[in-house]
PDB file of C-alpha atoms in Angstrom:
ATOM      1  CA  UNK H 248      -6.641  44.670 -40.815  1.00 47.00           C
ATOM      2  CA  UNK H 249      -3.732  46.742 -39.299  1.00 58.00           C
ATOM      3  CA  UNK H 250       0.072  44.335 -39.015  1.00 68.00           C
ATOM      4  CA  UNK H 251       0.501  42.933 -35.992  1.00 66.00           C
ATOM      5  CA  UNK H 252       3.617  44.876 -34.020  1.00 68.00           C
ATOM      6  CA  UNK H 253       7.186  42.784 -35.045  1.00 62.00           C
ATOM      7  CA  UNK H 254       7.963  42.254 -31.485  1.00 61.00           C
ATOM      8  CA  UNK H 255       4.587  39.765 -31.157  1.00 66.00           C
ATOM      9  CA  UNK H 256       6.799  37.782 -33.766  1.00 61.00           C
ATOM     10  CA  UNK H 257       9.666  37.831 -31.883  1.00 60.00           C
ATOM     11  CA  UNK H 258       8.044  37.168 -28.454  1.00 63.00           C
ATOM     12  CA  UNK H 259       6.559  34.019 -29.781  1.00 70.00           C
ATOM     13  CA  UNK H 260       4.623  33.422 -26.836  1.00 69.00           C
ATOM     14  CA  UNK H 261       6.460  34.474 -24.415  1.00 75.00           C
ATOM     15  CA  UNK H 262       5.148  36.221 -21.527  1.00 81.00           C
ATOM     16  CA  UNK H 263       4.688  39.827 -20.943  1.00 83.00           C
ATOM     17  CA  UNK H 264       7.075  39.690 -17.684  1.00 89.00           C
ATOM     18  CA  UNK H 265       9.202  37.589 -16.199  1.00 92.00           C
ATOM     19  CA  UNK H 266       9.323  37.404 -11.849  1.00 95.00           C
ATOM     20  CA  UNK H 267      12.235  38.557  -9.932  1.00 96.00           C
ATOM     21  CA  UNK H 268      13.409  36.901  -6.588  1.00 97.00           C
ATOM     22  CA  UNK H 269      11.481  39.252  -4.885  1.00 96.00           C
ATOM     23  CA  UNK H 270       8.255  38.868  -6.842  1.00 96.00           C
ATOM     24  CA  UNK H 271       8.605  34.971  -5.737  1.00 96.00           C
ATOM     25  CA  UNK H 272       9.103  36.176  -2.342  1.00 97.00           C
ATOM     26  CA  UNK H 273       6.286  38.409  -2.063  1.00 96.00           C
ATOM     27  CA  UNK H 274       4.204  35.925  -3.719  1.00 95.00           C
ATOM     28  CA  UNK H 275       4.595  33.160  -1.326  1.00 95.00           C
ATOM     29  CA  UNK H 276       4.931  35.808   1.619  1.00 97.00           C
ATOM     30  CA  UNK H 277       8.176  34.346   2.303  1.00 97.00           C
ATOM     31  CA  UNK H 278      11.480  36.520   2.944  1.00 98.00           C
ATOM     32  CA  UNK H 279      13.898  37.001  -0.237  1.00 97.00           C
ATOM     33  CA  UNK H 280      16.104  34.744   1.409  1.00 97.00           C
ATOM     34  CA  UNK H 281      14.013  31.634   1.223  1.00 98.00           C
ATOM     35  CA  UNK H 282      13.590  31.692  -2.695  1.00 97.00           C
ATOM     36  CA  UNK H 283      17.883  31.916  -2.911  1.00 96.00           C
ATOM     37  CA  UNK H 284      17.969  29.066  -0.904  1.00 97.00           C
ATOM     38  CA  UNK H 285      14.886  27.626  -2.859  1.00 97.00           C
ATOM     39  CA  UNK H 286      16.930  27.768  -5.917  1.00 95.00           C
ATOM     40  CA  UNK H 287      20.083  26.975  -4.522  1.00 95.00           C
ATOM     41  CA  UNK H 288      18.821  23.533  -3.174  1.00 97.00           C
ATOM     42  CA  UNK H 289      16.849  22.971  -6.098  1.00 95.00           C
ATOM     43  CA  UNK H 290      13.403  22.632  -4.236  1.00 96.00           C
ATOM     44  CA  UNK H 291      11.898  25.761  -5.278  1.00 96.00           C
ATOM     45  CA  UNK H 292      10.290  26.880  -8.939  1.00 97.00           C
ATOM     46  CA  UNK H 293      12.614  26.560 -11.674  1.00 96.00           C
ATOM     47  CA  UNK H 294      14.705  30.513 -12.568  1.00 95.00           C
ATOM     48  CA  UNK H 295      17.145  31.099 -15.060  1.00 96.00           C
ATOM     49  CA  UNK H 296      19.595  33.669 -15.346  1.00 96.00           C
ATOM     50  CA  UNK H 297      19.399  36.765 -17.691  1.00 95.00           C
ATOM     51  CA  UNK H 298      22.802  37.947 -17.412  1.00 97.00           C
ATOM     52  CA  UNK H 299      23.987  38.426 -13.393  1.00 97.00           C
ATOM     53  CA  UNK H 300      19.838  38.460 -12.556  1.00 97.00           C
ATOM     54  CA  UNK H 301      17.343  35.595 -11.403  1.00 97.00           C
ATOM     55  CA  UNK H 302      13.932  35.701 -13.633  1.00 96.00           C
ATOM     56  CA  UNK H 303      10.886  33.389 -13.218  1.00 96.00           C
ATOM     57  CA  UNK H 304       8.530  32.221 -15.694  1.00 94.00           C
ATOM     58  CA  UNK H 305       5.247  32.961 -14.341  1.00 94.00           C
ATOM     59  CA  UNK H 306       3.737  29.889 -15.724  1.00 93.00           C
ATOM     60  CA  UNK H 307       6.650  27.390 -14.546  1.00 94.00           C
ATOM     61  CA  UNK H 308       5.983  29.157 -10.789  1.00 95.00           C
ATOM     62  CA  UNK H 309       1.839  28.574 -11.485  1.00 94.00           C
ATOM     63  CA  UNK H 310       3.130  25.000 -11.849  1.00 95.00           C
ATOM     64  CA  UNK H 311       5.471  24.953  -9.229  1.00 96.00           C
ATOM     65  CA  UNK H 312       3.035  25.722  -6.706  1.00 95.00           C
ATOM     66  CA  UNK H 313      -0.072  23.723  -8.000  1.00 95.00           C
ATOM     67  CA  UNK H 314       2.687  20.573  -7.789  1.00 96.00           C
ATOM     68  CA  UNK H 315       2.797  21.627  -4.206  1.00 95.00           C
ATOM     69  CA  UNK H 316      -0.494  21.761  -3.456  1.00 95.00           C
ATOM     70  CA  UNK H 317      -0.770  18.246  -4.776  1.00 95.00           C
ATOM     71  CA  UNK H 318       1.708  16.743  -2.728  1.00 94.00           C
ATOM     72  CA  UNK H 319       0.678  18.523   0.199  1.00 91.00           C
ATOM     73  CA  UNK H 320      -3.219  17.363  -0.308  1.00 92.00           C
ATOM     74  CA  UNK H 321      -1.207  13.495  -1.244  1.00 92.00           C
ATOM     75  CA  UNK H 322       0.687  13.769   2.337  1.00 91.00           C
ATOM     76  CA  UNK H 323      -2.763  14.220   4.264  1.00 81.00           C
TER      77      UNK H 323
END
């Protein structure tokens, strides 16, 4: 059985990409705009900064969205 590559040790489960603004935006089909003032009013999926750059976890945006979905559905 061949060693497993160090960085699978380091990445610890991390995953293999994290979004940009304008992955968010395209995602939603919403301009860049909205997901800076998503963040900036704290309505939007959660980011973090790397440095000067916005990144997404994809699974904390999967949430995001599915916690829309459920209030939306809730509201009807």
């Amino acid at each position: 059985m061949a060693d497993a590559p160090p960085t699978d040790a380091l990445r610890g489960g991390l995953p293999d990409r994290y979004l940009t603004p304008d992955d968010v935006a395209e995602l939603f089909h919403v301009p860049k705009e909205t997901v800076y003032e998503w963040r900036k009013k704290r309505c939007g999926p959660p980011g973090f900064r790397v440095g000067k750059y916005i990144r997404y976890d994809p699974i904390a945006v999967r949430r995001w969205a599915e916690q829309q979905m459920r209030a939306d559905a809730d509201a009807a």
